[in-house]
PDB file of C-alpha atoms and ligand atoms in Angstrom:
ATOM      1  CA  MET D   1      16.761 -16.661  12.417  1.00 48.00           C
ATOM      2  CA  SER D   2      13.870 -17.342  14.574  1.00 48.00           C
ATOM      3  CA  LYS D   3      10.272 -15.758  14.579  1.00 55.00           C
ATOM      4  CA  ASP D   4      11.144 -14.196  17.905  1.00 57.00           C
ATOM      5  CA  SER D   5      13.977 -12.176  16.432  1.00 53.00           C
ATOM      6  CA  VAL D   6      11.812 -11.279  13.415  1.00 55.00           C
ATOM      7  CA  THR D   7       9.082  -9.885  15.719  1.00 48.00           C
ATOM      8  CA  ARG D   8      11.807  -7.954  17.486  1.00 53.00           C
ATOM      9  CA  SER D   9      13.101  -6.230  14.223  1.00 74.00           C
ATOM     10  CA  ALA D  10      11.992  -2.590  13.675  1.00 92.00           C
ATOM     11  CA  THR D  11      10.178  -3.097  10.165  1.00 98.00           C
ATOM     12  CA  LYS D  12       6.536  -4.215  10.699  1.00 98.00           C
ATOM     13  CA  ILE D  13       5.360  -6.870   8.354  1.00 98.00           C
ATOM     14  CA  LEU D  14       2.075  -6.731   6.411  1.00 98.00           C
ATOM     15  CA  LEU D  15       0.449  -9.212   4.143  1.00 98.00           C
ATOM     16  CA  ASP D  16      -0.810  -7.639   0.765  1.00 98.00           C
ATOM     17  CA  GLY D  17      -3.810  -9.308  -0.289  1.00 98.00           C
ATOM     18  CA  GLY D  18      -7.841  -9.888   0.250  1.00 98.00           C
ATOM     19  CA  ASP D  19      -8.678 -12.954   1.326  1.00 98.00           C
ATOM     20  CA  PRO D  20      -9.213 -13.672   5.191  1.00 98.00           C
ATOM     21  CA  ASP D  21      -8.388 -17.358   4.976  1.00 98.00           C
ATOM     22  CA  GLU D  22      -4.944 -16.234   3.527  1.00 98.00           C
ATOM     23  CA  THR D  23      -4.379 -13.766   6.419  1.00 98.00           C
ATOM     24  CA  ARG D  24      -5.183 -16.717   8.884  1.00 98.00           C
ATOM     25  CA  ARG D  25      -2.748 -19.052   7.105  1.00 98.00           C
ATOM     26  CA  ILE D  26       0.125 -16.361   6.783  1.00 98.00           C
ATOM     27  CA  ARG D  27      -0.316 -15.442  10.508  1.00 98.00           C
ATOM     28  CA  ASP D  28      -0.131 -19.219  11.434  1.00 98.00           C
ATOM     29  CA  ARG D  29       2.992 -19.745   9.179  1.00 98.00           C
ATOM     30  CA  LEU D  30       4.721 -16.594  10.542  1.00 97.00           C
ATOM     31  CA  GLY D  31       3.438 -16.833  14.100  1.00 97.00           C
ATOM     32  CA  PHE D  32       2.671 -13.099  13.764  1.00 97.00           C
ATOM     33  CA  LEU D  33       1.312 -10.567  11.250  1.00 98.00           C
ATOM     34  CA  ASP D  34       1.664  -6.866  12.079  1.00 98.00           C
ATOM     35  CA  GLY D  35      -0.905  -5.610   9.484  1.00 98.00           C
ATOM     36  CA  GLN D  36      -2.545  -6.200   6.010  1.00 98.00           C
ATOM     37  CA  THR D  37      -2.872  -3.954   2.865  1.00 98.00           C
ATOM     38  CA  THR D  38      -5.848  -4.409   0.590  1.00 98.00           C
ATOM     39  CA  ASN D  39      -6.975  -2.852  -2.686  1.00 95.00           C
ATOM     40  CA  PRO D  40      -9.651  -3.029  -5.576  1.00 94.00           C
ATOM     41  CA  THR D  41      -7.297  -5.658  -7.434  1.00 95.00           C
ATOM     42  CA  TYR D  42      -7.268  -8.024  -4.316  1.00 96.00           C
ATOM     43  CA  VAL D  43     -10.984  -7.552  -3.680  1.00 95.00           C
ATOM     44  CA  ALA D  44     -11.843  -8.408  -7.147  1.00 94.00           C
ATOM     45  CA  LYS D  45      -9.547 -11.498  -6.662  1.00 95.00           C
ATOM     46  CA  ASN D  46     -11.212 -12.714  -3.463  1.00 96.00           C
ATOM     47  CA  PRO D  47     -12.538 -16.211  -3.619  1.00 96.00           C
ATOM     48  CA  GLU D  48     -16.116 -15.491  -2.643  1.00 94.00           C
ATOM     49  CA  VAL D  49     -16.227 -12.509  -5.138  1.00 94.00           C
ATOM     50  CA  GLN D  50     -14.801 -14.460  -7.774  1.00 94.00           C
ATOM     51  CA  GLY D  51     -17.176 -17.441  -6.879  1.00 94.00           C
ATOM     52  CA  ARG D  52     -20.344 -14.963  -7.390  1.00 92.00           C
ATOM     53  CA  VAL D  53     -19.045 -13.577 -10.418  1.00 91.00           C
ATOM     54  CA  ALA D  54     -18.224 -17.292 -12.019  1.00 92.00           C
ATOM     55  CA  SER D  55     -21.797 -18.374 -10.989  1.00 93.00           C
ATOM     56  CA  GLY D  56     -23.076 -15.378 -13.183  1.00 89.00           C
ATOM     57  CA  HIS D  57     -23.848 -12.726 -10.335  1.00 89.00           C
ATOM     58  CA  LYS D  58     -21.951  -9.683 -10.950  1.00 89.00           C
ATOM     59  CA  LEU D  59     -22.157  -7.401  -8.219  1.00 93.00           C
ATOM     60  CA  THR D  60     -24.139  -4.248  -7.552  1.00 94.00           C
ATOM     61  CA  GLU D  61     -22.002  -1.273  -5.948  1.00 93.00           C
ATOM     62  CA  LYS D  62     -23.928  -1.885  -2.677  1.00 95.00           C
ATOM     63  CA  GLU D  63     -22.939  -5.663  -2.814  1.00 94.00           C
ATOM     64  CA  GLN D  64     -19.322  -4.734  -3.772  1.00 94.00           C
ATOM     65  CA  LYS D  65     -19.091  -2.396  -0.785  1.00 96.00           C
ATOM     66  CA  GLU D  66     -20.516  -5.086   1.566  1.00 97.00           C
ATOM     67  CA  GLU D  67     -17.906  -7.648   0.329  1.00 96.00           C
ATOM     68  CA  TYR D  68     -15.115  -5.336   0.936  1.00 97.00           C
ATOM     69  CA  LYS D  69     -16.520  -4.681   4.374  1.00 98.00           C
ATOM     70  CA  SER D  70     -17.092  -8.263   5.193  1.00 98.00           C
ATOM     71  CA  ILE D  71     -13.380  -8.974   4.136  1.00 98.00           C
ATOM     72  CA  VAL D  72     -11.741  -6.185   5.999  1.00 98.00           C
ATOM     73  CA  GLN D  73     -13.910  -7.025   9.122  1.00 98.00           C
ATOM     74  CA  ARG D  74     -12.738 -10.645   9.082  1.00 98.00           C
ATOM     75  CA  ILE D  75      -9.065  -9.649   8.519  1.00 98.00           C
ATOM     76  CA  SER D  76      -9.111  -6.839  11.163  1.00 98.00           C
ATOM     77  CA  PRO D  77      -8.731  -8.961  14.443  1.00 98.00           C
ATOM     78  CA  LEU D  78      -6.143 -11.370  12.686  1.00 98.00           C
ATOM     79  CA  VAL D  79      -3.509  -8.698  12.463  1.00 98.00           C
ATOM     80  CA  GLY D  80      -1.362  -6.553  14.828  1.00 97.00           C
ATOM     81  CA  SER D  81      -0.612  -2.820  15.555  1.00 96.00           C
ATOM     82  CA  ALA D  82      -0.031  -1.863  11.521  1.00 98.00           C
ATOM     83  CA  GLY D  83      -3.793  -2.329  11.048  1.00 98.00           C
ATOM     84  CA  VAL D  84      -5.657  -2.952   7.855  1.00 98.00           C
ATOM     85  CA  SER D  85      -5.521  -0.464   4.754  1.00 98.00           C
ATOM     86  CA  ILE D  86      -8.509  -0.075   2.858  1.00 98.00           C
ATOM     87  CA  GLU D  87      -8.544   1.598  -0.395  1.00 98.00           C
ATOM     88  CA  VAL D  88     -10.979   4.072  -1.671  1.00 98.00           C
ATOM     89  CA  PHE D  89     -12.432   3.938  -5.335  1.00 97.00           C
ATOM     90  CA  ALA D  90     -10.863   6.704  -7.189  1.00 97.00           C
ATOM     91  CA  ASP D  91     -10.681   7.629 -10.738  1.00 97.00           C
ATOM     92  CA  PHE D  92      -9.504  10.759 -12.528  1.00 95.00           C
ATOM     93  CA  ASN D  93     -12.907  12.409 -11.922  1.00 97.00           C
ATOM     94  CA  THR D  94     -13.290  11.525  -8.215  1.00 98.00           C
ATOM     95  CA  THR D  95     -13.327  14.755  -6.062  1.00 98.00           C
ATOM     96  CA  ALA D  96     -11.312  14.838  -2.650  1.00 98.00           C
ATOM     97  CA  GLU D  97     -14.595  15.337  -1.030  1.00 98.00           C
ATOM     98  CA  GLN D  98     -16.096  11.965  -2.733  1.00 98.00           C
ATOM     99  CA  MET D  99     -12.959  10.213  -1.582  1.00 98.00           C
ATOM    100  CA  LEU D 100     -13.083  11.367   1.771  1.00 98.00           C
ATOM    101  CA  ALA D 101     -16.837  10.416   2.392  1.00 98.00           C
ATOM    102  CA  GLN D 102     -15.773   6.743   1.267  1.00 98.00           C
ATOM    103  CA  GLY D 103     -12.890   7.183   3.611  1.00 98.00           C
ATOM    104  CA  GLU D 104     -15.060   8.202   6.456  1.00 98.00           C
ATOM    105  CA  GLU D 105     -17.365   5.299   5.914  1.00 98.00           C
ATOM    106  CA  MET D 106     -14.522   2.615   5.605  1.00 98.00           C
ATOM    107  CA  TYR D 107     -12.839   4.077   8.647  1.00 98.00           C
ATOM    108  CA  GLY D 108     -15.787   3.066  10.728  1.00 98.00           C
ATOM    109  CA  TRP D 109     -15.789  -0.550   9.296  1.00 98.00           C
ATOM    110  CA  ILE D 110     -12.993  -1.700  11.777  1.00 98.00           C
ATOM    111  CA  PRO D 111     -11.281  -0.108  14.582  1.00 98.00           C
ATOM    112  CA  ASN D 112      -7.734  -0.632  13.178  1.00 98.00           C
ATOM    113  CA  ALA D 113      -8.325   0.975   9.731  1.00 98.00           C
ATOM    114  CA  TYR D 114      -5.982   3.121   7.471  1.00 98.00           C
ATOM    115  CA  ILE D 115      -7.573   4.635   4.315  1.00 98.00           C
ATOM    116  CA  LYS D 116      -5.698   4.546   1.196  1.00 98.00           C
ATOM    117  CA  TYR D 117      -5.808   7.496  -1.013  1.00 98.00           C
ATOM    118  CA  PRO D 118      -3.806   7.800  -4.105  1.00 98.00           C
ATOM    119  CA  CYS D 119      -0.882  10.085  -4.726  1.00 98.00           C
ATOM    120  CA  ILE D 120      -2.926  12.611  -7.024  1.00 98.00           C
ATOM    121  CA  PRO D 121      -3.861  16.046  -6.247  1.00 98.00           C
ATOM    122  CA  GLU D 122      -7.401  15.131  -5.106  1.00 98.00           C
ATOM    123  CA  GLY D 123      -5.834  12.335  -3.113  1.00 98.00           C
ATOM    124  CA  LEU D 124      -3.549  14.620  -1.277  1.00 98.00           C
ATOM    125  CA  ARG D 125      -6.336  16.885  -0.701  1.00 98.00           C
ATOM    126  CA  ALA D 126      -8.493  14.068   0.745  1.00 98.00           C
ATOM    127  CA  ALA D 127      -5.743  13.179   2.905  1.00 98.00           C
ATOM    128  CA  ARG D 128      -5.525  16.512   4.301  1.00 98.00           C
ATOM    129  CA  MET D 129      -9.060  16.515   5.330  1.00 98.00           C
ATOM    130  CA  SER D 130      -8.800  13.101   6.677  1.00 98.00           C
ATOM    131  CA  VAL D 131      -5.792  14.078   9.027  1.00 98.00           C
ATOM    132  CA  GLU D 132      -7.911  16.941  10.272  1.00 98.00           C
ATOM    133  CA  ARG D 133     -10.490  14.556  11.154  1.00 98.00           C
ATOM    134  CA  SER D 134      -8.241  12.013  12.885  1.00 98.00           C
ATOM    135  CA  ILE D 135      -8.522   9.400  10.187  1.00 98.00           C
ATOM    136  CA  ARG D 136      -5.230   7.528   9.600  1.00 98.00           C
ATOM    137  CA  VAL D 137      -4.147   7.320   6.078  1.00 98.00           C
ATOM    138  CA  ASN D 138      -2.055   5.345   3.695  1.00 98.00           C
ATOM    139  CA  MET D 139      -0.932   7.258   0.673  1.00 98.00           C
ATOM    140  CA  THR D 140      -0.841   4.610  -2.130  1.00 98.00           C
ATOM    141  CA  LEU D 141       0.667   4.502  -5.793  1.00 98.00           C
ATOM    142  CA  CYS D 142       3.761   6.658  -4.866  1.00 98.00           C
ATOM    143  CA  PHE D 143       6.424   6.501  -7.442  1.00 98.00           C
ATOM    144  CA  SER D 144       8.476   9.577  -6.987  1.00 98.00           C
ATOM    145  CA  GLN D 145      10.206  11.511  -4.221  1.00 98.00           C
ATOM    146  CA  GLU D 146       7.919  14.516  -4.972  1.00 98.00           C
ATOM    147  CA  GLN D 147       4.768  12.787  -4.203  1.00 98.00           C
ATOM    148  CA  ALA D 148       6.186  11.600  -1.107  1.00 98.00           C
ATOM    149  CA  ALA D 149       7.484  15.045   0.099  1.00 98.00           C
ATOM    150  CA  ALA D 150       3.968  16.180  -0.873  1.00 98.00           C
ATOM    151  CA  VAL D 151       2.477  13.437   1.726  1.00 98.00           C
ATOM    152  CA  TYR D 152       4.729  14.736   4.252  1.00 98.00           C
ATOM    153  CA  ALA D 153       3.499  18.293   3.761  1.00 98.00           C
ATOM    154  CA  ALA D 154      -0.353  17.407   3.441  1.00 98.00           C
ATOM    155  CA  THR D 155      -0.466  15.038   6.644  1.00 98.00           C
ATOM    156  CA  LYS D 156       1.449  17.361   8.779  1.00 97.00           C
ATOM    157  CA  GLY D 157      -0.351  17.299  12.288  1.00 95.00           C
ATOM    158  CA  THR D 158      -1.673  13.581  11.916  1.00 96.00           C
ATOM    159  CA  TYR D 159      -2.277  12.169  15.253  1.00 92.00           C
ATOM    160  CA  GLU D 160      -0.907   8.766  14.221  1.00 96.00           C
ATOM    161  CA  PRO D 161       1.904   8.213  11.602  1.00 98.00           C
ATOM    162  CA  ALA D 162       0.683   8.461   8.079  1.00 98.00           C
ATOM    163  CA  TYR D 163       2.024   5.848   5.666  1.00 98.00           C
ATOM    164  CA  VAL D 164       3.420   6.209   2.138  1.00 99.00           C
ATOM    165  CA  SER D 165       3.511   3.222  -0.007  1.00 99.00           C
ATOM    166  CA  PRO D 166       6.297   3.321  -2.537  1.00 99.00           C
ATOM    167  CA  PHE D 167       5.588   0.613  -5.277  1.00 98.00           C
ATOM    168  CA  VAL D 168       8.990  -0.796  -6.061  1.00 98.00           C
ATOM    169  CA  GLY D 169       8.041  -3.727  -8.253  1.00 97.00           C
ATOM    170  CA  ARG D 170       6.150  -1.645 -10.640  1.00 98.00           C
ATOM    171  CA  LEU D 171       9.303   0.764 -11.035  1.00 98.00           C
ATOM    172  CA  ASP D 172      11.530  -2.667 -11.390  1.00 97.00           C
ATOM    173  CA  ASP D 173       9.103  -3.840 -14.172  1.00 96.00           C
ATOM    174  CA  ARG D 174      10.079  -1.007 -16.256  1.00 96.00           C
ATOM    175  CA  GLY D 175      13.682  -1.046 -15.594  1.00 97.00           C
ATOM    176  CA  GLU D 176      14.027   1.381 -12.781  1.00 98.00           C
ATOM    177  CA  ASN D 177      15.485   0.532  -9.230  1.00 98.00           C
ATOM    178  CA  GLY D 178      12.495   0.763  -7.392  1.00 98.00           C
ATOM    179  CA  MET D 179      14.357   0.289  -4.033  1.00 98.00           C
ATOM    180  CA  ASP D 180      16.249   3.523  -4.729  1.00 98.00           C
ATOM    181  CA  LEU D 181      12.953   5.500  -4.080  1.00 98.00           C
ATOM    182  CA  VAL D 182      12.672   3.736  -0.503  1.00 98.00           C
ATOM    183  CA  ARG D 183      16.297   4.729   0.388  1.00 98.00           C
ATOM    184  CA  SER D 184      15.462   8.237  -0.983  1.00 98.00           C
ATOM    185  CA  LEU D 185      12.519   8.458   1.058  1.00 98.00           C
ATOM    186  CA  LYS D 186      14.309   7.375   4.339  1.00 98.00           C
ATOM    187  CA  ARG D 187      16.832   9.827   3.483  1.00 98.00           C
ATOM    188  CA  MET D 188      14.526  12.740   2.829  1.00 98.00           C
ATOM    189  CA  TYR D 189      12.260  11.728   5.867  1.00 98.00           C
ATOM    190  CA  ALA D 190      15.340  11.835   8.242  1.00 98.00           C
ATOM    191  CA  HIS D 191      15.169  15.729   7.893  1.00 96.00           C
ATOM    192  CA  GLY D 192      11.366  15.799   9.127  1.00 97.00           C
ATOM    193  CA  ASP D 193       9.565  14.981  12.165  1.00 97.00           C
ATOM    194  CA  GLY D 194       8.827  11.489  11.731  1.00 98.00           C
ATOM    195  CA  HIS D 195       5.178  11.651  11.080  1.00 98.00           C
ATOM    196  CA  VAL D 196       5.365   9.642   7.810  1.00 98.00           C
ATOM    197  CA  HIS D 197       6.433   5.988   7.810  1.00 98.00           C
ATOM    198  CA  VAL D 198       7.403   4.413   4.597  1.00 98.00           C
ATOM    199  CA  LEU D 199       5.493   1.083   3.805  1.00 98.00           C
ATOM    200  CA  THR D 200       7.563  -0.536   1.144  1.00 99.00           C
ATOM    201  CA  ALA D 201       4.806  -2.238  -1.444  1.00 98.00           C
ATOM    202  CA  SER D 202       4.568  -3.894  -4.715  1.00 98.00           C
ATOM    203  CA  LEU D 203       7.217  -6.633  -3.638  1.00 98.00           C
ATOM    204  CA  ARG D 204       8.171  -9.197  -6.431  1.00 97.00           C
ATOM    205  CA  ARG D 205      10.864 -10.990  -4.529  1.00 96.00           C
ATOM    206  CA  LEU D 206      12.144 -11.792  -0.942  1.00 97.00           C
ATOM    207  CA  ASP D 207      15.218  -9.577  -1.600  1.00 96.00           C
ATOM    208  CA  HIS D 208      12.745  -6.708  -1.662  1.00 98.00           C
ATOM    209  CA  LEU D 209      11.645  -7.431   1.740  1.00 98.00           C
ATOM    210  CA  VAL D 210      14.939  -8.145   3.152  1.00 98.00           C
ATOM    211  CA  TYR D 211      16.482  -4.974   1.626  1.00 98.00           C
ATOM    212  CA  ALA D 212      13.297  -2.921   2.803  1.00 98.00           C
ATOM    213  CA  ILE D 213      14.180  -4.109   6.397  1.00 98.00           C
ATOM    214  CA  ALA D 214      17.907  -3.199   5.801  1.00 97.00           C
ATOM    215  CA  LEU D 215      16.948   0.251   4.804  1.00 97.00           C
ATOM    216  CA  GLY D 216      15.023   0.637   7.747  1.00 97.00           C
ATOM    217  CA  SER D 217      11.560   1.005   6.145  1.00 98.00           C
ATOM    218  CA  GLU D 218       9.031   1.320   9.066  1.00 98.00           C
ATOM    219  CA  LEU D 219       6.723  -1.276   7.292  1.00 98.00           C
ATOM    220  CA  VAL D 220       6.791  -3.507   4.361  1.00 98.00           C
ATOM    221  CA  THR D 221       3.732  -5.256   2.554  1.00 98.00           C
ATOM    222  CA  SER D 222       4.251  -8.509   0.847  1.00 98.00           C
ATOM    223  CA  PRO D 223       2.234 -11.102  -1.033  1.00 98.00           C
ATOM    224  CA  ALA D 224       1.738 -14.498   0.652  1.00 98.00           C
ATOM    225  CA  LYS D 225       4.137 -16.217  -1.673  1.00 98.00           C
ATOM    226  CA  ILE D 226       7.026 -14.240  -0.681  1.00 98.00           C
ATOM    227  CA  LEU D 227       6.230 -14.302   3.162  1.00 98.00           C
ATOM    228  CA  GLU D 228       6.050 -18.235   2.675  1.00 98.00           C
ATOM    229  CA  GLU D 229       9.279 -18.314   0.986  1.00 98.00           C
ATOM    230  CA  TRP D 230      10.837 -16.114   3.942  1.00 98.00           C
ATOM    231  CA  ALA D 231       9.410 -18.569   6.473  1.00 97.00           C
ATOM    232  CA  ALA D 232      10.678 -21.610   4.567  1.00 98.00           C
ATOM    233  CA  LYS D 233      13.952 -20.171   4.657  1.00 97.00           C
ATOM    234  CA  ASP D 234      13.918 -19.433   8.353  1.00 96.00           C
ATOM    235  CA  PHE D 235      13.291 -15.660   8.131  1.00 96.00           C
ATOM    236  CA  PRO D 236      16.552 -14.278   6.948  1.00 95.00           C
ATOM    237  CA  LEU D 237      17.186 -10.828   7.850  1.00 96.00           C
ATOM    238  CA  PRO D 238      19.855  -8.554   6.373  1.00 96.00           C
ATOM    239  CA  ASP D 239      23.166  -8.986   7.989  1.00 93.00           C
ATOM    240  CA  ALA D 240      26.582  -7.145   7.431  1.00 91.00           C
ATOM    241  CA  ALA D 241      27.161  -9.353   4.448  1.00 93.00           C
ATOM    242  CA  PHE D 242      24.038  -8.512   2.889  1.00 95.00           C
ATOM    243  CA  ARG D 243      24.179  -6.818  -0.863  1.00 95.00           C
ATOM    244  CA  TYR D 244      21.124  -5.906  -2.631  1.00 97.00           C
ATOM    245  CA  ASN D 245      21.290  -7.074  -6.377  1.00 96.00           C
ATOM    246  CA  ALA D 246      19.595  -4.300  -8.236  1.00 97.00           C
ATOM    247  CA  VAL D 247      18.696  -6.306 -11.424  1.00 96.00           C
ATOM    248  CA  ASP D 248      15.464  -7.408 -13.120  1.00 91.00           C
ATOM    249  CA  ALA D 249      13.881 -10.880 -13.399  1.00 84.00           C
ATOM    250  CA  LYS D 250      16.503 -11.663 -16.298  1.00 89.00           C
ATOM    251  CA  GLY D 251      19.442 -10.511 -14.391  1.00 92.00           C
ATOM    252  CA  LYS D 252      19.590  -7.112 -16.238  1.00 95.00           C
ATOM    253  CA  PRO D 253      20.789  -3.999 -14.193  1.00 98.00           C
ATOM    254  CA  LEU D 254      17.951  -1.807 -13.162  1.00 98.00           C
ATOM    255  CA  SER D 255      18.640   2.002 -13.652  1.00 98.00           C
ATOM    256  CA  PRO D 256      19.235   4.107 -10.691  1.00 98.00           C
ATOM    257  CA  ILE D 257      16.575   6.682  -9.464  1.00 98.00           C
ATOM    258  CA  PRO D 258      18.753   9.630  -8.331  1.00 98.00           C
ATOM    259  CA  TYR D 259      18.135  11.320  -4.892  1.00 98.00           C
ATOM    260  CA  LYS D 260      16.574  14.861  -5.227  1.00 98.00           C
ATOM    261  CA  ASP D 261      17.096  17.658  -2.366  1.00 98.00           C
ATOM    262  CA  LEU D 262      13.397  18.829  -1.616  1.00 98.00           C
ATOM    263  CA  ASP D 263      12.094  21.125   1.223  1.00 98.00           C
ATOM    264  CA  LEU D 264       9.763  19.380   3.178  1.00 97.00           C
ATOM    265  CA  THR D 265       8.617  22.742   4.779  1.00 97.00           C
ATOM    266  CA  ALA D 266       6.954  23.541   1.242  1.00 98.00           C
ATOM    267  CA  PRO D 267       3.260  23.603   0.610  1.00 98.00           C
ATOM    268  CA  TRP D 268       2.041  20.159  -0.689  1.00 98.00           C
ATOM    269  CA  GLU D 269       0.783  21.892  -3.718  1.00 98.00           C
ATOM    270  CA  SER D 270       3.825  23.111  -4.746  1.00 98.00           C
ATOM    271  CA  PHE D 271       5.321  19.771  -5.686  1.00 98.00           C
ATOM    272  CA  ASN D 272       4.886  18.186  -9.033  1.00 98.00           C
ATOM    273  CA  LEU D 273       2.643  14.953  -8.278  1.00 98.00           C
ATOM    274  CA  LYS D 274       2.473  13.723 -11.940  1.00 98.00           C
ATOM    275  CA  HIS D 275       3.771  10.177 -12.434  1.00 98.00           C
ATOM    276  CA  GLU D 276       2.988   7.890 -15.335  1.00 98.00           C
ATOM    277  CA  LEU D 277       2.642   4.930 -13.050  1.00 98.00           C
ATOM    278  CA  THR D 278       0.330   6.497 -10.802  1.00 98.00           C
ATOM    279  CA  ASP D 279      -1.910   7.120 -13.732  1.00 98.00           C
ATOM    280  CA  LEU D 280      -1.596   3.624 -14.901  1.00 98.00           C
ATOM    281  CA  GLY D 281      -2.196   2.231 -11.422  1.00 98.00           C
ATOM    282  CA  ILE D 282      -5.462   3.997 -11.038  1.00 98.00           C
ATOM    283  CA  GLU D 283      -6.656   2.819 -14.527  1.00 98.00           C
ATOM    284  CA  ARG D 284      -5.742  -0.765 -13.601  1.00 97.00           C
ATOM    285  CA  PHE D 285      -7.527  -0.355  -9.934  1.00 96.00           C
ATOM    286  CA  VAL D 286     -10.519   1.128 -11.690  1.00 96.00           C
ATOM    287  CA  SER D 287     -10.693  -1.732 -14.304  1.00 96.00           C
ATOM    288  CA  ASP D 288     -10.339  -4.417 -11.649  1.00 95.00           C
ATOM    289  CA  TYR D 289     -13.043  -3.008  -9.595  1.00 94.00           C
ATOM    290  CA  LYS D 290     -15.508  -2.777 -12.570  1.00 93.00           C
ATOM    291  CA  SER D 291     -14.528  -6.371 -13.708  1.00 92.00           C
ATOM    292  CA  THR D 292     -16.894  -7.559 -10.728  1.00 92.00           C
ATOM    293  CA  LEU D 293     -19.602  -5.244 -11.424  1.00 93.00           C
ATOM    294  CA  ALA D 294     -22.871  -5.671 -13.259  1.00 89.00           C
ATOM    295  CA  PRO D 295     -22.996  -3.362 -16.320  1.00 78.00           C
ATOM    296  CA  ALA D 296     -25.955  -1.157 -14.821  1.00 65.00           C
ATOM    297  CA  TYR D 297     -23.304  -0.303 -12.037  1.00 49.00           C
ATOM    298  CA  PRO D 298     -20.178   1.017 -14.036  1.00 51.00           C
ATOM    299  CA  LYS D 299     -18.633   3.007 -11.142  1.00 54.00           C
ATOM    300  CA  ALA D 300     -18.781   3.938  -7.522  1.00 53.00           C
ATOM    301  CA  GLY D 301     -20.023   7.333  -6.360  1.00 50.00           C
TER     302      GLY D 301
HETATM  303  C1  E4P U   1      -0.048  -2.236  -1.568  1.00 94.84           C
HETATM  304  O1  E4P U   1      -0.658  -1.532  -0.776  1.00 94.84           O
HETATM  305  C2  E4P U   1      -0.203  -2.297  -2.900  1.00 94.84           C
HETATM  306  O2  E4P U   1      -1.761  -2.277  -3.281  1.00 94.84           O
HETATM  307  C3  E4P U   1       0.398  -3.487  -3.750  1.00 94.84           C
HETATM  308  O3  E4P U   1       1.631  -3.713  -3.054  1.00 94.84           O
HETATM  309  C4  E4P U   1       0.631  -3.572  -5.214  1.00 94.84           C
HETATM  310  O4  E4P U   1       1.347  -4.406  -5.735  1.00 94.84           O
HETATM  311  P1  E4P U   1       1.450  -4.855  -7.286  1.00 94.84           P
HETATM  312  O5  E4P U   1       2.464  -3.956  -7.910  1.00 94.84           O
HETATM  313  O6  E4P U   1       1.963  -6.351  -7.196  1.00 94.84           O
HETATM  314  O7  E4P U   1      -0.043  -4.820  -7.757  1.00 94.84           O
END
């Protein structure tokens, strides 16, 4: 399979990371890169940020924000039409207004930004307000069809497609078939107006990427390692013989996640947004964000 065939496939390919040098390397290796997703964990792992922390200089909130801004400003011109997703700081006390204020500022950093809000009630409210202000959004930490249905309802009227990011690897990690969620979202959204695009995220292996393409996921974001493996194998795409093997790293079968019939015309507030992995995801992002901050700056406003 050639790179040209890949660029003609319907699924946009994004890099999941937070290091502009890595972005350049992957873009050169693939010959293209449609976009990039970042998050607080990747910012904390960025080599410059790590270097500063290792030399004994933990960051202030302002410095942290400047680092994040500089990272995405260097990534922005390297990627294509799928843009760069930038994640707001959100813990369980962050209000939608606080998320929106961050989102509005971050949206001004680069011309191709998507603002990431978590799939929790305040995140959905921030998304609604963002859409009303023509801010592109990527709804992250999605682990259920209910959350994705709420994303659909909350982002209706968006001027450009809203992204929803099902985290397949974290579902696999606990024995559930994360790719079932992607399949269900595509099936559910087929009843809608197409304003939400599925961005398959949290990849653990190359088969996740190939199956996301087979399912018609509009976008898929992948760590550099998997994209390098994809390129090394000459960009395999799903053919008629492709079968996804729903097993964990030890070969144990993953439990299916059943499809649910949900009413996409219902108000977003009517859906049950609670999911344990969303809460754990927020805790992990907060902890990684704080890991690079000086003690006097325990959290973002
Ligand atoms: C993408 O937007 C996510 O932040 C990312 O895919 C998370 O992946 P992980 O489960 O490997 O942390």
